[in-house]
Structure formats: structure tokens, C-alpha cells
mmCIF file of C-alpha atoms and ligand atoms in Angstrom:
data_model
loop_
_atom_site.group_PDB
_atom_site.id
_atom_site.type_symbol
_atom_site.label_atom_id
_atom_site.label_comp_id
_atom_site.label_asym_id
_atom_site.label_seq_id
_atom_site.Cartn_x
_atom_site.Cartn_y
_atom_site.Cartn_z
ATOM 1 C CA MET A 43 71.618 -56.108 23.940
ATOM 2 C CA GLU A 44 70.635 -54.891 20.486
ATOM 3 C CA ARG A 45 67.856 -52.989 21.738
ATOM 4 C CA GLU A 46 69.799 -51.415 24.558
ATOM 5 C CA LYS A 47 72.464 -49.836 22.071
ATOM 6 C CA LYS A 48 69.591 -48.102 20.238
ATOM 7 C CA GLN A 49 68.446 -46.342 23.243
ATOM 8 C CA THR A 50 69.420 -42.643 23.420
ATOM 9 C CA ARG A 51 70.729 -41.747 26.918
ATOM 10 C CA VAL A 52 70.863 -38.051 27.782
ATOM 11 C CA TRP A 53 73.102 -36.457 30.231
ATOM 12 C CA VAL A 54 72.186 -33.259 32.190
ATOM 13 C CA ASP A 55 74.013 -31.747 34.962
ATOM 14 C CA GLY A 56 73.681 -28.895 37.366
ATOM 15 C CA CYS A 57 73.675 -27.548 40.899
ATOM 16 C CA PHE A 58 69.816 -27.976 41.283
ATOM 17 C CA ASP A 59 69.981 -25.716 44.575
ATOM 18 C CA MET A 60 66.315 -24.760 45.988
ATOM 19 C CA VAL A 61 64.853 -27.153 43.045
ATOM 20 C CA HIS A 62 62.360 -24.936 41.241
ATOM 21 C CA TYR A 63 60.028 -25.558 38.166
ATOM 22 C CA GLY A 64 62.660 -23.946 35.902
ATOM 23 C CA HIS A 65 65.086 -26.746 36.665
ATOM 24 C CA ALA A 66 62.154 -29.337 36.213
ATOM 25 C CA ASN A 67 61.433 -27.880 32.830
ATOM 26 C CA ALA A 68 65.164 -28.357 31.691
ATOM 27 C CA ILE A 69 65.068 -31.662 32.959
ATOM 28 C CA ARG A 70 61.551 -32.416 30.884
ATOM 29 C CA GLN A 71 63.069 -31.025 27.731
ATOM 30 C CA ALA A 72 66.159 -33.011 28.040
ATOM 31 C CA LYS A 73 64.094 -36.175 28.649
ATOM 32 C CA GLN A 74 62.128 -35.235 25.405
ATOM 33 C CA LYS A 75 65.452 -35.598 23.405
ATOM 34 C CA GLY A 76 66.105 -39.233 24.227
ATOM 35 C CA ASP A 77 64.888 -42.307 26.121
ATOM 36 C CA TYR A 78 66.819 -42.513 29.323
ATOM 37 C CA LEU A 79 67.846 -39.488 31.444
ATOM 38 C CA ILE A 80 70.851 -39.338 33.601
ATOM 39 C CA VAL A 81 71.049 -36.277 35.811
ATOM 40 C CA GLY A 82 74.550 -35.348 37.292
ATOM 41 C CA VAL A 83 74.400 -33.291 40.523
ATOM 42 C CA HIS A 84 77.368 -31.351 41.874
ATOM 43 C CA SER A 85 78.573 -31.848 45.303
ATOM 44 C CA ASP A 86 78.636 -29.028 48.125
ATOM 45 C CA ASP A 87 82.420 -28.744 47.701
ATOM 46 C CA GLU A 88 82.414 -28.554 43.844
ATOM 47 C CA ILE A 89 79.739 -25.730 44.002
ATOM 48 C CA ALA A 90 81.348 -23.756 46.723
ATOM 49 C CA LYS A 91 84.733 -23.962 44.472
ATOM 50 C CA HIS A 92 83.078 -22.326 41.514
ATOM 51 C CA LYS A 93 80.124 -20.258 42.713
ATOM 52 C CA GLY A 94 79.980 -19.998 46.491
ATOM 53 C CA PRO A 95 78.098 -22.461 48.927
ATOM 54 C CA PRO A 96 74.664 -23.776 47.971
ATOM 55 C CA VAL A 97 71.564 -23.137 50.210
ATOM 56 C CA PHE A 98 70.499 -26.757 50.247
ATOM 57 C CA SER A 99 73.052 -29.606 51.047
ATOM 58 C CA GLU A 100 74.054 -32.073 48.569
ATOM 59 C CA LYS A 101 71.897 -34.941 50.259
ATOM 60 C CA GLU A 102 68.781 -32.787 49.938
ATOM 61 C CA ARG A 103 69.668 -31.811 46.463
ATOM 62 C CA TYR A 104 70.180 -35.394 45.202
ATOM 63 C CA LYS A 105 66.924 -36.275 46.981
ATOM 64 C CA MET A 106 65.056 -33.532 45.430
ATOM 65 C CA VAL A 107 66.257 -34.248 41.845
ATOM 66 C CA ARG A 108 65.224 -37.877 42.260
ATOM 67 C CA ALA A 109 61.814 -36.822 43.015
ATOM 68 C CA ILE A 110 61.362 -34.992 39.646
ATOM 69 C CA LYS A 111 59.255 -37.409 37.370
ATOM 70 C CA TRP A 112 61.351 -37.420 34.114
ATOM 71 C CA VAL A 113 64.496 -38.322 35.907
ATOM 72 C CA ASP A 114 65.610 -42.014 35.364
ATOM 73 C CA GLU A 115 68.878 -41.759 37.475
ATOM 74 C CA VAL A 116 70.844 -39.471 39.497
ATOM 75 C CA ILE A 117 74.680 -39.257 39.617
ATOM 76 C CA GLU A 118 75.872 -37.938 42.771
ATOM 77 C CA ASP A 119 79.002 -35.637 42.952
ATOM 78 C CA ALA A 120 79.175 -35.017 39.291
ATOM 79 C CA PRO A 121 82.182 -32.855 37.931
ATOM 80 C CA TYR A 122 81.238 -29.080 37.465
ATOM 81 C CA VAL A 123 83.039 -29.205 34.064
ATOM 82 C CA THR A 124 81.352 -31.844 31.984
ATOM 83 C CA THR A 125 83.917 -34.415 30.835
ATOM 84 C CA LEU A 126 83.715 -36.878 27.901
ATOM 85 C CA GLU A 127 84.829 -39.588 30.630
ATOM 86 C CA VAL A 128 81.823 -38.952 32.776
ATOM 87 C CA MET A 129 79.655 -39.129 29.626
ATOM 88 C CA ASP A 130 81.268 -42.262 28.438
ATOM 89 C CA LYS A 131 81.282 -43.852 32.015
ATOM 90 C CA TYR A 132 77.364 -43.645 31.898
ATOM 91 C CA ASN A 133 77.123 -44.434 27.978
ATOM 92 C CA CYS A 134 75.469 -40.907 27.288
ATOM 93 C CA ASP A 135 75.159 -39.824 23.884
ATOM 94 C CA PHE A 136 75.068 -36.139 24.623
ATOM 95 C CA CYS A 137 74.715 -33.537 27.224
ATOM 96 C CA VAL A 138 71.712 -31.008 27.692
ATOM 97 C CA HIS A 139 71.979 -27.646 29.123
ATOM 98 C CA GLY A 140 69.796 -24.455 29.266
ATOM 99 C CA ASP A 141 70.641 -21.757 26.784
ATOM 100 C CA ASP A 142 72.651 -19.738 29.127
ATOM 101 C CA ILE A 143 76.425 -19.592 29.690
ATOM 102 C CA THR A 144 78.008 -21.486 32.703
ATOM 103 C CA THR A 145 81.434 -20.877 33.616
ATOM 104 C CA THR A 146 84.004 -22.132 36.211
ATOM 105 C CA ALA A 147 85.484 -19.748 38.801
ATOM 106 C CA ASP A 148 88.307 -18.950 36.137
ATOM 107 C CA GLY A 149 85.800 -18.040 33.513
ATOM 108 C CA THR A 150 85.983 -21.410 31.320
ATOM 109 C CA ASP A 151 82.793 -22.628 29.710
ATOM 110 C CA THR A 152 81.862 -25.627 31.680
ATOM 111 C CA TYR A 153 80.587 -27.277 28.568
ATOM 112 C CA HIS A 154 83.569 -26.587 26.254
ATOM 113 C CA LEU A 155 84.821 -30.272 26.196
ATOM 114 C CA VAL A 156 81.403 -31.815 25.162
ATOM 115 C CA LYS A 157 80.616 -28.804 22.774
ATOM 116 C CA ASN A 158 83.953 -29.524 21.176
ATOM 117 C CA ALA A 159 83.145 -33.118 20.860
ATOM 118 C CA GLY A 160 79.699 -32.510 19.273
ATOM 119 C CA ARG A 161 77.882 -33.908 22.174
ATOM 120 C CA TYR A 162 76.003 -30.990 23.330
ATOM 121 C CA LYS A 163 72.402 -29.946 22.951
ATOM 122 C CA GLU A 164 70.611 -26.787 24.192
ATOM 123 C CA CYS A 165 67.125 -26.592 25.809
ATOM 124 C CA GLN A 166 65.095 -23.337 26.400
ATOM 125 C CA ARG A 167 65.927 -21.838 29.735
ATOM 126 C CA THR A 168 62.595 -20.838 31.657
ATOM 127 C CA ALA A 169 62.425 -17.128 32.008
ATOM 128 C CA GLY A 170 61.305 -15.531 35.259
ATOM 129 C CA VAL A 171 62.695 -18.093 37.809
ATOM 130 C CA SER A 172 66.129 -18.847 39.335
ATOM 131 C CA THR A 173 67.563 -19.696 42.475
ATOM 132 C CA THR A 174 68.818 -16.183 43.114
ATOM 133 C CA ASP A 175 65.276 -14.853 42.268
ATOM 134 C CA ILE A 176 63.797 -17.162 44.949
ATOM 135 C CA VAL A 177 66.210 -16.157 47.539
ATOM 136 C CA GLY A 178 65.509 -12.401 46.597
ATOM 137 C CA ARG A 179 61.679 -13.068 47.010
ATOM 138 C CA MET A 180 62.301 -14.546 50.731
ATOM 139 C CA LEU A 181 64.410 -11.765 51.602
ATOM 140 C CA LEU A 182 61.875 -9.200 50.320
ATOM 141 C CA MET A 183 59.916 -8.692 53.395
ATOM 142 C CA THR A 184 57.853 -5.835 52.312
ATOM 143 C CA ARG A 185 54.048 -6.364 51.924
ATOM 144 C CA THR A 186 53.512 -3.550 49.378
ATOM 145 C CA HIS A 187 53.781 -6.221 46.432
ATOM 146 C CA HIS A 188 50.607 -7.957 47.954
ATOM 147 C CA LEU A 189 47.055 -7.033 46.868
ATOM 148 C CA GLY A 190 43.936 -8.415 48.247
ATOM 149 C CA PRO A 191 41.350 -10.014 45.880
ATOM 150 C CA GLU A 192 39.281 -6.665 46.195
ATOM 151 C CA LYS A 193 42.236 -4.772 44.775
ATOM 152 C CA ILE A 194 42.351 -7.053 41.645
ATOM 153 C CA ASN A 195 40.060 -5.654 39.062
ATOM 154 C CA LYS A 196 39.854 -5.939 35.347
ATOM 155 C CA ASP A 197 42.566 -3.331 34.571
ATOM 156 C CA THR A 198 45.077 -4.887 37.340
ATOM 157 C CA VAL A 199 44.627 -8.342 35.661
ATOM 158 C CA GLY A 200 45.031 -6.898 32.031
ATOM 159 C CA ALA A 201 48.235 -5.130 33.039
ATOM 160 C CA ILE A 202 49.668 -8.443 34.547
ATOM 161 C CA SER A 203 48.832 -10.606 31.425
ATOM 162 C CA GLN A 204 50.124 -7.887 28.910
ATOM 163 C CA ASP A 205 52.933 -5.887 30.469
ATOM 164 C CA HIS A 206 56.163 -7.651 31.070
ATOM 165 C CA SER A 207 57.160 -5.112 33.540
ATOM 166 C CA THR A 208 54.279 -5.586 35.701
ATOM 167 C CA GLN A 209 54.734 -7.632 38.827
ATOM 168 C CA SER A 210 52.649 -10.416 40.121
ATOM 169 C CA PRO A 211 50.071 -9.032 42.807
ATOM 170 C CA TRP A 212 51.317 -11.821 45.117
ATOM 171 C CA THR A 213 54.919 -12.490 44.670
ATOM 172 C CA GLY A 214 55.932 -8.893 43.369
ATOM 173 C CA VAL A 215 58.822 -10.207 41.588
ATOM 174 C CA SER A 216 57.212 -12.982 39.397
ATOM 175 C CA GLN A 217 55.987 -12.461 35.753
ATOM 176 C CA PHE A 218 55.276 -16.089 35.264
ATOM 177 C CA LEU A 219 52.086 -16.990 33.744
ATOM 178 C CA PRO A 220 51.387 -20.618 32.646
ATOM 179 C CA THR A 221 49.795 -21.554 29.616
ATOM 180 C CA THR A 222 47.574 -24.527 29.281
ATOM 181 C CA LYS A 223 50.294 -25.919 27.078
ATOM 182 C CA LYS A 224 52.632 -25.768 29.827
ATOM 183 C CA ILE A 225 50.328 -27.420 32.354
ATOM 184 C CA ILE A 226 49.848 -30.237 29.903
ATOM 185 C CA GLN A 227 53.639 -30.749 29.487
ATOM 186 C CA PHE A 228 54.155 -30.837 33.139
ATOM 187 C CA SER A 229 51.149 -33.183 33.736
ATOM 188 C CA GLU A 230 52.760 -35.591 31.194
ATOM 189 C CA GLY A 231 55.545 -38.041 32.089
ATOM 190 C CA LYS A 232 56.098 -40.556 34.607
ATOM 191 C CA GLU A 233 52.915 -40.424 36.404
ATOM 192 C CA PRO A 234 51.234 -43.704 37.428
ATOM 193 C CA SER A 235 48.464 -44.685 35.160
ATOM 194 C CA PRO A 236 44.894 -45.114 36.867
ATOM 195 C CA GLU A 237 45.474 -48.990 36.155
ATOM 196 C CA LYS A 238 48.589 -48.803 37.895
ATOM 197 C CA ALA A 239 47.439 -46.595 40.640
ATOM 198 C CA ALA A 240 44.655 -49.084 41.050
ATOM 199 C CA ALA A 241 46.939 -52.056 41.422
ATOM 200 C CA LYS A 242 49.181 -50.180 43.847
ATOM 201 C CA GLY A 243 46.063 -49.214 45.860
ATOM 202 C CA ASP A 244 46.651 -45.574 46.017
ATOM 203 C CA PHE A 245 46.534 -42.230 44.307
ATOM 204 C CA VAL A 246 47.915 -38.767 45.372
ATOM 205 C CA ILE A 247 45.967 -35.630 44.865
ATOM 206 C CA VAL A 248 47.788 -32.543 45.931
ATOM 207 C CA GLY A 249 45.378 -29.725 46.974
ATOM 208 C CA LEU A 250 47.115 -26.292 46.508
ATOM 209 C CA HIS A 251 45.626 -23.343 48.549
ATOM 210 C CA THR A 252 45.177 -20.049 46.800
ATOM 211 C CA ASP A 253 47.732 -17.221 47.263
ATOM 212 C CA GLN A 254 45.156 -15.260 49.605
ATOM 213 C CA ASP A 255 44.737 -18.326 51.793
ATOM 214 C CA VAL A 256 48.442 -18.985 52.257
ATOM 215 C CA ASN A 257 49.132 -15.225 52.825
ATOM 216 C CA ARG A 258 46.405 -15.276 55.512
ATOM 217 C CA TYR A 259 47.875 -18.009 57.509
ATOM 218 C CA LYS A 260 51.593 -17.495 56.849
ATOM 219 C CA GLY A 261 51.778 -13.649 56.705
ATOM 220 C CA ALA A 262 54.650 -11.472 55.588
ATOM 221 C CA ASN A 263 55.354 -11.829 51.848
ATOM 222 C CA ASN A 264 54.262 -15.476 51.460
ATOM 223 C CA PRO A 265 53.821 -17.322 49.522
ATOM 224 C CA ILE A 266 57.180 -17.015 47.978
ATOM 225 C CA MET A 267 55.905 -18.748 44.793
ATOM 226 C CA ASN A 268 52.392 -17.875 43.447
ATOM 227 C CA LEU A 269 49.783 -20.570 42.798
ATOM 228 C CA HIS A 270 50.662 -20.770 38.974
ATOM 229 C CA GLU A 271 54.131 -21.496 39.994
ATOM 230 C CA ARG A 272 53.161 -23.996 42.738
ATOM 231 C CA VAL A 273 51.184 -26.069 40.430
ATOM 232 C CA LEU A 274 54.069 -26.700 38.050
ATOM 233 C CA SER A 275 56.430 -27.369 40.862
ATOM 234 C CA VAL A 276 54.050 -29.910 42.543
ATOM 235 C CA LEU A 277 53.025 -31.304 38.898
ATOM 236 C CA ALA A 278 56.831 -32.075 38.472
ATOM 237 C CA CYS A 279 57.034 -34.425 41.334
ATOM 238 C CA ARG A 280 56.941 -38.110 40.458
ATOM 239 C CA TYR A 281 54.656 -39.023 43.494
ATOM 240 C CA VAL A 282 51.862 -36.754 42.387
ATOM 241 C CA SER A 283 48.948 -38.070 40.617
ATOM 242 C CA GLU A 284 46.879 -34.957 40.168
ATOM 243 C CA VAL A 285 46.553 -31.521 41.600
ATOM 244 C CA VAL A 286 43.437 -29.363 42.654
ATOM 245 C CA ILE A 287 44.294 -25.811 41.779
ATOM 246 C CA GLY A 288 43.139 -23.596 44.705
ATOM 247 C CA ALA A 289 41.710 -26.181 46.822
ATOM 248 C CA PRO A 290 39.547 -24.855 49.697
ATOM 249 C CA TYR A 291 41.558 -24.265 52.868
ATOM 250 C CA SER A 292 39.181 -26.685 55.029
ATOM 251 C CA VAL A 293 38.717 -29.981 53.605
ATOM 252 C CA THR A 294 35.111 -30.251 53.130
ATOM 253 C CA ALA A 295 32.529 -33.253 52.885
ATOM 254 C CA ASP A 296 31.828 -32.529 49.378
ATOM 255 C CA LEU A 297 35.559 -32.500 48.473
ATOM 256 C CA MET A 298 36.064 -35.744 50.245
ATOM 257 C CA ASP A 299 33.117 -37.313 48.500
ATOM 258 C CA HIS A 300 33.847 -35.839 45.157
ATOM 259 C CA PHE A 301 37.365 -37.332 45.023
ATOM 260 C CA LYS A 302 36.538 -40.535 47.012
ATOM 261 C CA VAL A 303 39.292 -39.620 49.539
ATOM 262 C CA ASP A 304 40.403 -42.373 51.940
ATOM 263 C CA LEU A 305 42.876 -40.645 53.648
ATOM 264 C CA VAL A 306 43.919 -36.827 54.287
ATOM 265 C CA CYS A 307 47.401 -36.177 55.403
ATOM 266 C CA HIS A 308 49.355 -33.292 56.769
ATOM 267 C CA GLY A 309 53.016 -32.856 57.758
ATOM 268 C CA LYS A 310 54.394 -31.945 61.074
ATOM 269 C CA THR A 311 54.103 -28.050 60.670
ATOM 270 C CA PRO A 312 51.410 -26.410 62.697
ATOM 271 C CA ILE A 313 47.714 -26.591 61.322
ATOM 272 C CA MET A 314 46.310 -22.951 61.078
ATOM 273 C CA PRO A 315 42.856 -22.544 61.809
ATOM 274 C CA ASP A 316 40.389 -21.483 59.177
ATOM 275 C CA GLU A 317 39.056 -17.854 59.163
ATOM 276 C CA ASP A 318 36.223 -18.675 61.414
ATOM 277 C CA GLY A 319 38.595 -20.362 63.901
ATOM 278 C CA SER A 320 37.583 -23.753 62.816
ATOM 279 C CA ASP A 321 39.960 -26.800 62.237
ATOM 280 C CA PRO A 322 40.412 -27.162 58.592
ATOM 281 C CA TYR A 323 40.668 -30.841 58.962
ATOM 282 C CA ALA A 324 37.582 -31.329 61.138
ATOM 283 C CA GLU A 325 35.825 -33.538 58.554
ATOM 284 C CA PRO A 326 38.375 -36.056 57.836
ATOM 285 C CA LYS A 327 39.233 -36.442 61.489
ATOM 286 C CA ARG A 328 35.459 -36.885 62.192
ATOM 287 C CA ARG A 329 35.487 -39.638 59.576
ATOM 288 C CA GLY A 330 38.647 -41.170 60.997
ATOM 289 C CA LYS A 331 40.609 -40.422 57.874
ATOM 290 C CA PHE A 332 43.266 -38.168 58.735
ATOM 291 C CA GLU A 333 46.918 -38.776 59.534
ATOM 292 C CA PHE A 334 50.066 -36.920 60.166
ATOM 293 C CA LEU A 335 53.019 -37.316 58.002
ATOM 294 C CA ASP A 336 56.852 -36.896 58.820
ATOM 295 C CA SER A 337 58.688 -35.646 55.828
ATOM 296 C CA GLY A 338 61.762 -35.931 57.980
ATOM 297 C CA SER A 339 63.067 -32.822 56.932
ATOM 298 C CA PHE A 340 62.585 -28.946 58.178
ATOM 299 C CA PHE A 341 62.535 -27.990 54.402
ATOM 300 C CA PHE A 342 59.606 -28.951 52.029
ATOM 301 C CA VAL A 343 61.017 -30.194 48.700
ATOM 302 C CA PHE A 344 59.260 -27.421 47.058
ATOM 303 C CA PRO A 345 58.600 -24.065 48.637
ATOM 304 C CA SER A 346 54.933 -24.326 48.742
ATOM 305 C CA ARG A 347 52.565 -25.568 51.094
ATOM 306 C CA PHE A 348 50.252 -28.448 50.175
ATOM 307 C CA VAL A 349 47.991 -31.045 51.541
ATOM 308 C CA PHE A 350 47.839 -34.658 50.450
ATOM 309 C CA PHE A 351 44.730 -36.742 49.618
ATOM 310 C CA PHE A 352 45.235 -40.564 49.170
ATOM 311 C CA PHE A 353 42.212 -42.371 47.896
ATOM 312 C CA SER A 354 41.910 -45.860 46.524
ATOM 313 C CA PHE A 355 40.168 -46.582 43.169
ATOM 314 C CA PHE A 356 38.569 -49.535 44.830
ATOM 315 C CA SER A 357 36.814 -47.753 47.683
HETATM 316 N N1 LIG B 67 67.649 -23.803 34.108
HETATM 317 C C1 LIG B 67 66.477 -23.548 33.133
HETATM 318 N N2 LIG B 67 65.732 -22.527 33.676
HETATM 319 C C2 LIG B 67 65.959 -21.916 34.785
HETATM 320 C C3 LIG B 67 67.023 -22.160 35.673
HETATM 321 C C4 LIG B 67 67.733 -23.154 35.348
HETATM 322 O O1 LIG B 67 66.424 -24.254 32.106
HETATM 323 N N3 LIG B 67 65.089 -20.732 34.913
HETATM 324 C C5 LIG B 67 68.451 -25.009 33.722
HETATM 325 C C6 LIG B 67 69.867 -24.617 33.494
HETATM 326 O O2 LIG B 67 70.255 -24.191 32.320
HETATM 327 C C7 LIG B 67 70.696 -26.032 33.583
HETATM 328 C C8 LIG B 67 69.854 -26.768 34.822
HETATM 329 O O3 LIG B 67 68.582 -25.968 34.685
HETATM 330 O O4 LIG B 67 70.681 -26.805 32.319
HETATM 331 C C9 LIG B 67 70.458 -26.993 36.007
HETATM 332 O O5 LIG B 67 70.742 -25.668 36.323
HETATM 333 P P1 LIG B 67 71.786 -25.361 37.659
HETATM 334 O O6 LIG B 67 73.112 -25.684 37.233
HETATM 335 O O7 LIG B 67 71.189 -25.763 38.854
HETATM 336 O O8 LIG B 67 71.974 -23.786 37.716
HETATM 337 P P2 LIG B 67 71.441 -22.368 37.435
HETATM 338 O O9 LIG B 67 71.341 -22.192 35.651
HETATM 339 O O10 LIG B 67 72.304 -21.538 37.767
HETATM 340 O O11 LIG B 67 69.958 -22.253 38.011
HETATM 341 P P3 LIG B 67 69.614 -21.064 38.820
HETATM 342 O O12 LIG B 67 69.785 -19.873 38.018
HETATM 343 O O13 LIG B 67 68.154 -21.262 39.169
HETATM 344 O O14 LIG B 67 70.473 -21.275 40.070
#
């Protein structure tokens, strides 16, 4: 009882529509400020009242937030204006929000009550990503922002990394470049330790395809998020143990042996052939180590395409 009282309980709330790594980064920072993190997610009605209907339904948003590895508990239908009552009900010491102003439909600061009570802390908002930005990328059907790898020369790469006005060659609108620090921060957290994974008998490795591969089989302006952004999105997911950045499109014998893969899984979306027309999963199928998964949803939790590899430490 005494120990429980000393635990710092943190509250974060929001819409979390089309959950992205900006949301995950806010949640990660909030968790760092305490011991136990409670995330309040607004209902569809509450969001519609203050800023218009969300893209994802409340059921989907609740599920997506629960999948973020730094989240200890999700409170459904949290009030848009954070009240002291809701904070007290869940024993939260303070509330955390990104350093941007959020207002209700009539212009009131949604955090005025907790601010006045001295129970408000800020975290750094992640630049370069927002729900509006992602929707914009989806609607931007031009291919002019795409460059093939042959068009990326030293000058282009230099410009991308130095000039803030420069756009990513793959998504056009993104200027996001992850540092090793950011990748390490996202790799830490509630991941199963190797021992725990071994005891459980499984470990999930996500292979992320390069932007060129995704564009080849998905066309148009895909991917909506570039490889760097997809790495962070997938690392934020509590079920992911490790990520292979830029995994080959076809699951090769070498890859399966190297990672001791017991099972290769793919969702219910169609499997596009590799460049030479071959089945990218021919090798795992030949070994009897391939399975289809049903995510139970038409939407992916993260707007990226990925492949799951499960393997046992005991194999
Ligand atoms: N957040 C962040 N960085 C971003 C986007 C959101 O740190 N790029 C934070 C917000 O400051 C807030 C939390 O994520 O603390 C939940 O935000 P949410 O209510 O979903 O809304 P928005 O701030 O409107 O997010 P977006 O602009 O992406 O819709």
C-alpha cells in the first residue's frame, strides 16, 4: 500500500486519430516522467463536437493506443477538456501534453483546469508529422515527388539532410530524419526480454520493405510514410521484438537461416510477385513455414506494410 502511493501516475489524453510515431513519441515522453501511464482517448462524439469527425472509429483508436508499448492503461471516452475529477478518479498526479495549444470548439484551452491546479507538464511535440499531414500525403496523388534510387546522387542526399525546405524523395512532404538516439529511444520500453521471449516460445521480427520496393508493388504515391518513419511506427508497437530495416522483398533461405525463423506470416492482403514474377514467400512455403494471418481489420494499425517472422529461441 505504502509502495503504491509512491508510484507516480501520469495522465495523457487525446484523439489519437490515425496513430503515428508523433503520438507514440508523446506517449513515450510522458511515460518517462513517471511510473504508470494512463492514456485517455476521446470518443467519436466528443471529437466531432470540437474538431470534426475522426478518420478512425473510437473502437479502432482504443485498440491502436493499447498496442503502443509505453501505455499501461487506456481510458475510453475521456473528456475533451481534462478535468481534475478524471485525474483524481484514476489517481493521476499530473497530465502531459505536447507543446502545442489545444482548444475546444469555443476556443477554451482544453488544459486550463489542470494548468490552474499545477498538474500539467509539457513534452516536446514531434515535428514533421500530424494526422492532417498524413491525410494530405494520401490525397497527394502526384508521382513527381518520387525519385528512383538512380536519381539519388550525393547532392540530393546532402540537400535532404541539410536543408529543411527539402522534401523526402519518397513521400515528398516529409522532412523527417531519425537519429540513432531516436531509434534507440523507440527500441527501449516494454519489449519482451530475450529470456521472457524464450519462456513464451516466440519472438516477433518485423521486416520492413524499402520505399522503392513498396512503390513498385503499391504504385501511386506509396508508401505514405517513408522507411525511417515506418521503423519508428513499428518499433512503438508492443508486440514487436525487433525490426529488420529494409528487409529483402523475397524471404530468402539465407534470411530464414540467419534469424532462425520458424514461421513467416502475411495478412489477407494480396501478395504481389517479386520483380522477376516469383512468389516472395516461395522459400518459407517450401519449408512448410508459412501462414496467413487475419488482422480482422481492413485498416493496418500503422500505415505501412510489413511482414512478420516468428521464431523460437529453442529451435
Ligand atoms: N503529439 C505530438 N507530436 C505530434 C502530434 C501529436 O507530440 N506530431 C501529441 C499531442 O501534443 C498530444 C498527443 O500527441 O499530447 C495526442 O494528440 P491528439 O489529441 O491526437 O492530437 P493532435 O495534437 O491534433 O495530433 P495530430 O496533429 O497528429 O492530429
